[in-house]
PDB file of C-alpha atoms and ligand atoms in Angstrom:
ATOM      1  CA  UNK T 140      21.286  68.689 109.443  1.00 74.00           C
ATOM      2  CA  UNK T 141      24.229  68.979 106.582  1.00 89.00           C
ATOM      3  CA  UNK T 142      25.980  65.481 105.825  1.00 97.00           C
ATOM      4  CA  UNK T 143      29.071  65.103 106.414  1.00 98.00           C
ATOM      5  CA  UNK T 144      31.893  65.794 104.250  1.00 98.00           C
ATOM      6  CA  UNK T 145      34.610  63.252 102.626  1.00 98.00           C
ATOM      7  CA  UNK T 146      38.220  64.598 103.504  1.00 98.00           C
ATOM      8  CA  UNK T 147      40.949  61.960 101.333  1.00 98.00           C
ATOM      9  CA  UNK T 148      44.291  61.883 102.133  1.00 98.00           C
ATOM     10  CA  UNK T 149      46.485  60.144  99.278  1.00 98.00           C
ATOM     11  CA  UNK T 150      50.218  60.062  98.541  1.00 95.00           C
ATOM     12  CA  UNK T 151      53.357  57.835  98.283  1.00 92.00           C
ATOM     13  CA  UNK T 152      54.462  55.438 101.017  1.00 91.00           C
ATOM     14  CA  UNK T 153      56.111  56.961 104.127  1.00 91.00           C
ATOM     15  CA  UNK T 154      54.622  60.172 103.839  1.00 93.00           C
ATOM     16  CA  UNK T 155      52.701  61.274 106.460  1.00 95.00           C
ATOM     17  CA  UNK T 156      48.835  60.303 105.641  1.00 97.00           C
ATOM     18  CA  UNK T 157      48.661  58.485 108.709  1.00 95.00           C
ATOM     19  CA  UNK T 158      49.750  61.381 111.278  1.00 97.00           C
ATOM     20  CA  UNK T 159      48.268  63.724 109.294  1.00 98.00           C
ATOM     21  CA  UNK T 160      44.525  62.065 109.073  1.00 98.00           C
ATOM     22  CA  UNK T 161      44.452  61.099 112.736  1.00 98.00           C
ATOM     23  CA  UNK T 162      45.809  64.608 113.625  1.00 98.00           C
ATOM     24  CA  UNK T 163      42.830  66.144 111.832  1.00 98.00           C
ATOM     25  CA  UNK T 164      40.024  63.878 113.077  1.00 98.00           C
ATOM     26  CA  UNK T 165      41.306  65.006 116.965  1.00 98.00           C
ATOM     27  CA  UNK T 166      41.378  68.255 115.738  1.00 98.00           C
ATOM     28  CA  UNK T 167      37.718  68.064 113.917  1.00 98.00           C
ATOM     29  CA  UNK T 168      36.720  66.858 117.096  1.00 98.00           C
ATOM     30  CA  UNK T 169      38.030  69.194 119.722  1.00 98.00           C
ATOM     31  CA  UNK T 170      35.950  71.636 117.802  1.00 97.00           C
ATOM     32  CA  UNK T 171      32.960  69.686 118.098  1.00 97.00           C
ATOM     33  CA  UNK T 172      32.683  68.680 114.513  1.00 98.00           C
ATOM     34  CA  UNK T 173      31.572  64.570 114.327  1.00 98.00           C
ATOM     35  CA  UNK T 174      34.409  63.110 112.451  1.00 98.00           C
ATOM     36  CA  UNK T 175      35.588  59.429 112.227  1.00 98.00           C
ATOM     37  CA  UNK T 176      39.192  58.104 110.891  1.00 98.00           C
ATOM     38  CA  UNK T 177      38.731  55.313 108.395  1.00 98.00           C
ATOM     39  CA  UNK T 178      41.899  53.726 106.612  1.00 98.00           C
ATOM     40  CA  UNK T 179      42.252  51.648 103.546  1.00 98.00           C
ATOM     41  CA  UNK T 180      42.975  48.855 103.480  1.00 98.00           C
ATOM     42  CA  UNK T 181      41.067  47.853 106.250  1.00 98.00           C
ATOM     43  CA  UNK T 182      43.504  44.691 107.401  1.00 98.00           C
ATOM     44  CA  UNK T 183      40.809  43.839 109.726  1.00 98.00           C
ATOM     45  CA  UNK T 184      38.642  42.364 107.715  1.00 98.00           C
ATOM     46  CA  UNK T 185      38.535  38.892 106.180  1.00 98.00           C
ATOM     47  CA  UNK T 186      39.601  40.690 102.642  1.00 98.00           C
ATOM     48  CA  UNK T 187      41.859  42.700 104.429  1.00 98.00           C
ATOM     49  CA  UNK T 188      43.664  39.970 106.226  1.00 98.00           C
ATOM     50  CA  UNK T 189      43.980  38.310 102.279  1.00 98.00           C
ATOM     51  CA  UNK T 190      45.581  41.680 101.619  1.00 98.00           C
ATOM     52  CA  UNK T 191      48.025  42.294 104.606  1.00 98.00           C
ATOM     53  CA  UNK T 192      49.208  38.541 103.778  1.00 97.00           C
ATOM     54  CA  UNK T 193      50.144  40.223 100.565  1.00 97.00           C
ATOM     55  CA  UNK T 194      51.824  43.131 101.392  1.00 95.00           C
ATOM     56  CA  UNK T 195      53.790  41.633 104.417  1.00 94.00           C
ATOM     57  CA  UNK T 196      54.726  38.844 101.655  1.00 93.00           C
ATOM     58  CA  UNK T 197      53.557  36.204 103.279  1.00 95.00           C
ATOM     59  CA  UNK T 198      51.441  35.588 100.429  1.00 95.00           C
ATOM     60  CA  UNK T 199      51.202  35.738  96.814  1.00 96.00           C
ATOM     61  CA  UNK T 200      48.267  36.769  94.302  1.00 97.00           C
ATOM     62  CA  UNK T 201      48.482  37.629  90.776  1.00 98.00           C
ATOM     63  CA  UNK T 202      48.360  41.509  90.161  1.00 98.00           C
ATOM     64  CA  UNK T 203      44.545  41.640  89.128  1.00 98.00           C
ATOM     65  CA  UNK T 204      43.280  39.641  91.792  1.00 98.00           C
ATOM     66  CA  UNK T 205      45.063  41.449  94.612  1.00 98.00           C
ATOM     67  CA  UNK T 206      43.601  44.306  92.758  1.00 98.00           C
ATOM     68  CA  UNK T 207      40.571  43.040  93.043  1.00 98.00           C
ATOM     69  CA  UNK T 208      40.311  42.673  96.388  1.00 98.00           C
ATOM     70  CA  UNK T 209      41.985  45.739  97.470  1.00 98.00           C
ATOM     71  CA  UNK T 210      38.541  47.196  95.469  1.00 99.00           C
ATOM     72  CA  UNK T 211      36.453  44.967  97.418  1.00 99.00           C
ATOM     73  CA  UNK T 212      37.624  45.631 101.070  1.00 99.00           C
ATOM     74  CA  UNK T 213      36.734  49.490  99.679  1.00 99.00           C
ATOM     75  CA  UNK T 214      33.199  48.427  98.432  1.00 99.00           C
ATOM     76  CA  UNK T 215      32.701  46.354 101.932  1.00 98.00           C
ATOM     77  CA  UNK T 216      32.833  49.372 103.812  1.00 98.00           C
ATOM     78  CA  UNK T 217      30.389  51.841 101.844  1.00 98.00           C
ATOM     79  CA  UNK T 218      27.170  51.423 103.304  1.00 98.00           C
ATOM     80  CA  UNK T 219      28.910  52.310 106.454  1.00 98.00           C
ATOM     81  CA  UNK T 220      30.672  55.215 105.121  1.00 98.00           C
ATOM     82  CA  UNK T 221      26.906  56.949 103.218  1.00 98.00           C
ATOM     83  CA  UNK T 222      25.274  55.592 106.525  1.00 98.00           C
ATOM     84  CA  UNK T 223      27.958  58.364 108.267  1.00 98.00           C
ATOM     85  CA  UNK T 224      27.999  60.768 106.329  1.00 98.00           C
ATOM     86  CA  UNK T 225      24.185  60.942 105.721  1.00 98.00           C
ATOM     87  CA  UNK T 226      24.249  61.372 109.859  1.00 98.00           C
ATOM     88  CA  UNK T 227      26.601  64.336 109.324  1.00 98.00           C
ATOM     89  CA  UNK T 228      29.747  62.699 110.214  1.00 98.00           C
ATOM     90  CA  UNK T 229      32.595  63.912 108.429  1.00 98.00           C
ATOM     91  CA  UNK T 230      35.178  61.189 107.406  1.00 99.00           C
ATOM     92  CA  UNK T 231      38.891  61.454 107.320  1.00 99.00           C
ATOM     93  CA  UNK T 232      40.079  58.712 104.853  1.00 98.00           C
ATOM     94  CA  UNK T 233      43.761  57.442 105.199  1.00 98.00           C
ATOM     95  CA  UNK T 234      44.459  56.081 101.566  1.00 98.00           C
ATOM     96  CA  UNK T 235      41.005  55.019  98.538  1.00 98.00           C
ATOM     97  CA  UNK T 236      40.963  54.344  95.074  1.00 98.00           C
ATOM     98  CA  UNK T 237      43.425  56.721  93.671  1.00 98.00           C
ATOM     99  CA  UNK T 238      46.055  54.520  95.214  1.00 98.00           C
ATOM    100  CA  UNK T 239      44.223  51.225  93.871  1.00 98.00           C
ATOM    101  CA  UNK T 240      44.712  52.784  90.393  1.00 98.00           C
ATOM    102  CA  UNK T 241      48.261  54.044  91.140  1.00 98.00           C
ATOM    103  CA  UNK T 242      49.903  51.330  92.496  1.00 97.00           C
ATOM    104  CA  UNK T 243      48.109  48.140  90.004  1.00 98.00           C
ATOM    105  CA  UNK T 244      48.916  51.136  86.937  1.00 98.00           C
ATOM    106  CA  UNK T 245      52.222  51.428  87.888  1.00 97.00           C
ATOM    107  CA  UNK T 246      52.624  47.479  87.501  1.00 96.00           C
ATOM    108  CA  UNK T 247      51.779  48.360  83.964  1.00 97.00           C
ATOM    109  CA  UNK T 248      48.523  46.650  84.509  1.00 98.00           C
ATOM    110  CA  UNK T 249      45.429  48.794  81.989  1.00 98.00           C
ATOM    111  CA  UNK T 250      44.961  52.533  83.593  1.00 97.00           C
ATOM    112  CA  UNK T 251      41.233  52.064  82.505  1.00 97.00           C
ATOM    113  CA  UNK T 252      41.193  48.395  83.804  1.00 98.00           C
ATOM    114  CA  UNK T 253      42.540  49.454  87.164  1.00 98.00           C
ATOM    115  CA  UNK T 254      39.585  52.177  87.320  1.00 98.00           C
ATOM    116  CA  UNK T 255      36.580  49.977  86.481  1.00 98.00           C
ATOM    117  CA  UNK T 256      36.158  48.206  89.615  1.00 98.00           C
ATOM    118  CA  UNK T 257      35.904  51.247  91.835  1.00 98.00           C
ATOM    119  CA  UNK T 258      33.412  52.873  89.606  1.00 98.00           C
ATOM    120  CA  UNK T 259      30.481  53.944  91.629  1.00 98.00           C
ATOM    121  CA  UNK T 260      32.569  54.420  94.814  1.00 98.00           C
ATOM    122  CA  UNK T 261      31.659  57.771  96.790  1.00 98.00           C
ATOM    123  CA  UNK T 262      33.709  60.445  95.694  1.00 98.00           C
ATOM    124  CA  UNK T 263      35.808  61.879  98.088  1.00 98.00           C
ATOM    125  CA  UNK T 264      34.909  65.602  98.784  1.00 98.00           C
ATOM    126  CA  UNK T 265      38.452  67.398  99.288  1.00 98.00           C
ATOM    127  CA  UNK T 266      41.809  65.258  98.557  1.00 98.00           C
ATOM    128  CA  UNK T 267      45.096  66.130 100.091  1.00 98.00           C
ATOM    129  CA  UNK T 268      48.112  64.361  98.337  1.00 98.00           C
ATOM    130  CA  UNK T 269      50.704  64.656 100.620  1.00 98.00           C
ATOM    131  CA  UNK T 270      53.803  65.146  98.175  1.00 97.00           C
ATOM    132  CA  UNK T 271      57.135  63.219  99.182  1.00 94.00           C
ATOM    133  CA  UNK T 272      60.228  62.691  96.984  1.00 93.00           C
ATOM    134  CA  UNK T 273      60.332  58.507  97.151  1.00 91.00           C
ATOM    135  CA  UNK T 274      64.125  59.465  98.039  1.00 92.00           C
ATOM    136  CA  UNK T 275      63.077  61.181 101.106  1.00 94.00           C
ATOM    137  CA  UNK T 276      60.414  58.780 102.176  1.00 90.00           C
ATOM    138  CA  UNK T 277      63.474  55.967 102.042  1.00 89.00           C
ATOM    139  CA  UNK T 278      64.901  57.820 104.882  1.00 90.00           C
ATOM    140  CA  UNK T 279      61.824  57.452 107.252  1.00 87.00           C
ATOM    141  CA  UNK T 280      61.781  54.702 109.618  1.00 84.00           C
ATOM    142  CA  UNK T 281      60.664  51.075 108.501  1.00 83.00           C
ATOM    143  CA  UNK T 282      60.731  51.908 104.978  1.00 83.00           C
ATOM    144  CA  UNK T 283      61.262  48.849 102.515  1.00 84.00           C
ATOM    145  CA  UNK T 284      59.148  46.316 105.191  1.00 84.00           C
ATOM    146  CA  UNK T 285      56.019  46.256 102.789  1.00 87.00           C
ATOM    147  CA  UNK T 286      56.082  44.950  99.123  1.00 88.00           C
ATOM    148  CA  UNK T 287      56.026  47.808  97.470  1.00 91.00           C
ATOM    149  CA  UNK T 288      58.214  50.077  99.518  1.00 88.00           C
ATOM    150  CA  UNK T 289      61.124  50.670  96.462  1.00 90.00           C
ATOM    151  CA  UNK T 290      62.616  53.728  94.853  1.00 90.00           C
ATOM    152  CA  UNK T 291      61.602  52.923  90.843  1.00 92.00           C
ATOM    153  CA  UNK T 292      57.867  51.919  91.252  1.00 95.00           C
ATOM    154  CA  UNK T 293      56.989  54.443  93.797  1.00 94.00           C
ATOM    155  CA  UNK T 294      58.337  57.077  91.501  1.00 96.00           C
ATOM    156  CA  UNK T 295      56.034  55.815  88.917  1.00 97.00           C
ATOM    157  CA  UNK T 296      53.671  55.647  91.855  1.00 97.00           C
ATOM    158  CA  UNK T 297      53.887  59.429  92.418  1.00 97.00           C
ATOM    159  CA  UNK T 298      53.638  59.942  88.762  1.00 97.00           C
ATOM    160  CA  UNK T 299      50.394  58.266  88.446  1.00 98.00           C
ATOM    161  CA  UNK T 300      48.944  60.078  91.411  1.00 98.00           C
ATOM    162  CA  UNK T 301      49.536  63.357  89.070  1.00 98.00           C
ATOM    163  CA  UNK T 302      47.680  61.931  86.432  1.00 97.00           C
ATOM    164  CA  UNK T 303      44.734  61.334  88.293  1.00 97.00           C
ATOM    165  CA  UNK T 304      44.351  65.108  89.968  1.00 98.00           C
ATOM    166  CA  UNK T 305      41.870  67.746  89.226  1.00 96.00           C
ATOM    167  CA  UNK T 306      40.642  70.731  91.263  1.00 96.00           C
ATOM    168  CA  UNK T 307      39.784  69.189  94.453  1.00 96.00           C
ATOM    169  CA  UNK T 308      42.973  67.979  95.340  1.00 98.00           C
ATOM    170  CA  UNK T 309      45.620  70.242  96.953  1.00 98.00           C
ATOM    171  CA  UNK T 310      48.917  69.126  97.056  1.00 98.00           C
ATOM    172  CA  UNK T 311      50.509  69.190 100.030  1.00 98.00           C
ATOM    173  CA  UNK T 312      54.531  69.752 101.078  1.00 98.00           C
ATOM    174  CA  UNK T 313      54.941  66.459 102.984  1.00 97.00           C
ATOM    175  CA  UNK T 314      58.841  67.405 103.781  1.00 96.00           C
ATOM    176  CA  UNK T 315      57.197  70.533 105.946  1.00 97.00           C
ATOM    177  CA  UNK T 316      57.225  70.460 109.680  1.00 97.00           C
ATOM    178  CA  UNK T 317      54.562  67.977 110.878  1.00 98.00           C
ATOM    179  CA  UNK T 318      52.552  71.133 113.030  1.00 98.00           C
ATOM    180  CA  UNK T 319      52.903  72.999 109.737  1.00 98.00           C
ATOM    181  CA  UNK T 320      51.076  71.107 107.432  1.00 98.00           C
ATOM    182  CA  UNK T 321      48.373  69.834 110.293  1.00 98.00           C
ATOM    183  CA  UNK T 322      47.911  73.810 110.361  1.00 98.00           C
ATOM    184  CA  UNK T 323      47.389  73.942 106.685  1.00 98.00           C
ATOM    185  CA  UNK T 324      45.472  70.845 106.448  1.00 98.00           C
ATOM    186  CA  UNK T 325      43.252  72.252 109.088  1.00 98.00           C
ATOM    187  CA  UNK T 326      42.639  75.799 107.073  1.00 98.00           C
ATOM    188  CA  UNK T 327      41.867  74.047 104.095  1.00 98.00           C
ATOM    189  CA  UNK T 328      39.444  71.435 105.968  1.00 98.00           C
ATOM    190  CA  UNK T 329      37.512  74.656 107.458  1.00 98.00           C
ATOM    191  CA  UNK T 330      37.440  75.813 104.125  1.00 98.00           C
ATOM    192  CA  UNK T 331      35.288  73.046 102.560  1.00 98.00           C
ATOM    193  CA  UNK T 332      33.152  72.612 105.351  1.00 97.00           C
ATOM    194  CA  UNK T 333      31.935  76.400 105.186  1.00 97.00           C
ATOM    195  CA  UNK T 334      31.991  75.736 101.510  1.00 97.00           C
ATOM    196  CA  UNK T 335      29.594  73.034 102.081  1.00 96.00           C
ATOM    197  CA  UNK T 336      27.670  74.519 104.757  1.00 94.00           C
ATOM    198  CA  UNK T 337      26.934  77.945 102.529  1.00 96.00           C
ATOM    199  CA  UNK T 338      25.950  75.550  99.455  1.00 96.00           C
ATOM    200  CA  UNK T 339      25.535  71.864  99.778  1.00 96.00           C
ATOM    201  CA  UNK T 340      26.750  69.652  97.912  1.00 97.00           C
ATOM    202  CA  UNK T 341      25.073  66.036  97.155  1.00 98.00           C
ATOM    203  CA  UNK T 342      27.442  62.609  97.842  1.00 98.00           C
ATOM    204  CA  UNK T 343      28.909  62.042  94.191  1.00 97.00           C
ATOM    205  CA  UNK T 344      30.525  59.283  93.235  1.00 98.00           C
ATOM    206  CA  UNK T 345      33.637  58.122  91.387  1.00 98.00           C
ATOM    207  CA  UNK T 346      34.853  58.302  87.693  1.00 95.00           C
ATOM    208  CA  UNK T 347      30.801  59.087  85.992  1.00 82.00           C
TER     209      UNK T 347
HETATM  210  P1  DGP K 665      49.303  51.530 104.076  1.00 79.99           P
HETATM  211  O1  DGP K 665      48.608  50.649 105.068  1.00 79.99           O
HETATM  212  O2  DGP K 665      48.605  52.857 103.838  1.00 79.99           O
HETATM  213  O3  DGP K 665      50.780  51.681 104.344  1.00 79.99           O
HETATM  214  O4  DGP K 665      49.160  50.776 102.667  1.00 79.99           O
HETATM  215  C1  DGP K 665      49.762  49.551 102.479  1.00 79.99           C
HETATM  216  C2  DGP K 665      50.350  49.414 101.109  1.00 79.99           C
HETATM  217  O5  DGP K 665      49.331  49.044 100.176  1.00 79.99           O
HETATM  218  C3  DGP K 665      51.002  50.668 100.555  1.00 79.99           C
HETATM  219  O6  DGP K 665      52.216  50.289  99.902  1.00 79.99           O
HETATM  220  C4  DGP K 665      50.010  51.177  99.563  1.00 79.99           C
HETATM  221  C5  DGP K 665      49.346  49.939  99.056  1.00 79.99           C
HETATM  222  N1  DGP K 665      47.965  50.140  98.627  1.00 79.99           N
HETATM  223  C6  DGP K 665      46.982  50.798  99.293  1.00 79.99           C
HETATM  224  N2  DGP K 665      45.819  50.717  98.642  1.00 79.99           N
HETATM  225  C7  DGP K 665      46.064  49.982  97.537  1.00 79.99           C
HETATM  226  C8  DGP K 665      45.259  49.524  96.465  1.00 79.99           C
HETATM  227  O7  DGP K 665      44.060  49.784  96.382  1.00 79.99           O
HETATM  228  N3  DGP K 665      45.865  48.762  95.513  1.00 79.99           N
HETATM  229  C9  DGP K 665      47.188  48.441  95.558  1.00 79.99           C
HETATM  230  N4  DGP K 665      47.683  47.669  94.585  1.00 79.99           N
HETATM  231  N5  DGP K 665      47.978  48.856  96.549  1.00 79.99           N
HETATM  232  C10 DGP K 665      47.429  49.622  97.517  1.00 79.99           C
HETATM  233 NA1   NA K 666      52.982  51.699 103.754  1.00 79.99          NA
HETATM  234 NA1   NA K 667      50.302  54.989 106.387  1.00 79.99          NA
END
């Protein structure tokens, strides 16, 4: 049996991930493909609720340490996420460590620093950056409720997010009609599982 594969989706705030990752996990499974939503951060855990304190600004934490821990609530769920895969689930990711570098760089805080912690991470297989102007996102409902829900630093947001793209990221029209892009997302999600089926690939990991 074929692991599974690692689908990321990644992008500003306000722009879709969320419908689009659960969308494609019902759709994975209504054709019979194991598949399993998991979303970062994980608020549920005891890191996570450190973290949700944060970003509902109920708390406050330097910019490295909440770094740190948004790193850590990723590393806490690994062994789960090889355990699935290995089993030949295939894991829809809301949100990883491209946005722990993006949104601690664009606080001006060391690009390489920001990377370090995550090194060693599984690599996502196939990343879908679902593109939004921070302009249009402002117009979606309960924008500005979370910390870092403003116009300036998500630009710089988005602009770090380009930095960190090579070929196995497609970048998606996030302003598209929602059955649209679920359509696309879909095609390109076939795509790497025949991909992976006709030549496997081995469970790489990030930044080596
Ligand atoms: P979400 O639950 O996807 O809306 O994410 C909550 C907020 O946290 C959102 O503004 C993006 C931000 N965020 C997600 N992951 C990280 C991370 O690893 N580091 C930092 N600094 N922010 C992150
Ligand atoms: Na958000
Ligand atoms: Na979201």
């Amino acid at each position: 049996m074929s692991r599974g594969l690692f689908i990321l989706f990644e992008g500003c705030d306000r722009s879709g991930k969320t419908t689009q990752s659960t969308r494609l996990v019902q759709a994975l499974k209504d054709m019979g493909i194991k598949a399993k939503l998991v979303k970062f951060p994980d608020r549920t855990t005891a890191i996570g609720k450190m973290i949700d304190g944060y970003l509902t600004q109920k708390s406050q934490l330097s910019d490295q340490a909440i770094h740190l821990l948004f790193s850590a609530n990723r590393w806490e769920a690994m062994n789960q996420m090889r355990a699935d895969l290995e089993s030949g689930i295939t894991l829809v990711v809301d949100r990883y460590a491209f946005s722990g570098v993006a949104f601690s760089a664009a606080k001006r805080l060391d690009f390489k620093w920001c990377k370090s912690p995550d090194v060693g991470l599984i690599a996502p297989d196939r990343v879908f950056f679902m593109d939004i102007h921070p302009d249009d996102a402002a117009k979606r409902d309960g924008y500005g409720e979370e910390i870092y829900e403003k116009r300036e630093f998500q630009l710089d947001v988005r602009a770090k997010f380009f930095s960190m793209m090579d070929k196995s990221w497609a970048i998606i029209d996030a302003m598209k009609d929602v059955d649209l892009i679920h359509r696309q997302i879909l095609l390109l999600t076939k795509k790497a599982l025949q991909a992976q089926e006709a030549e496997p690939v081995p469970i790489a990991k990030l930044w080596t």
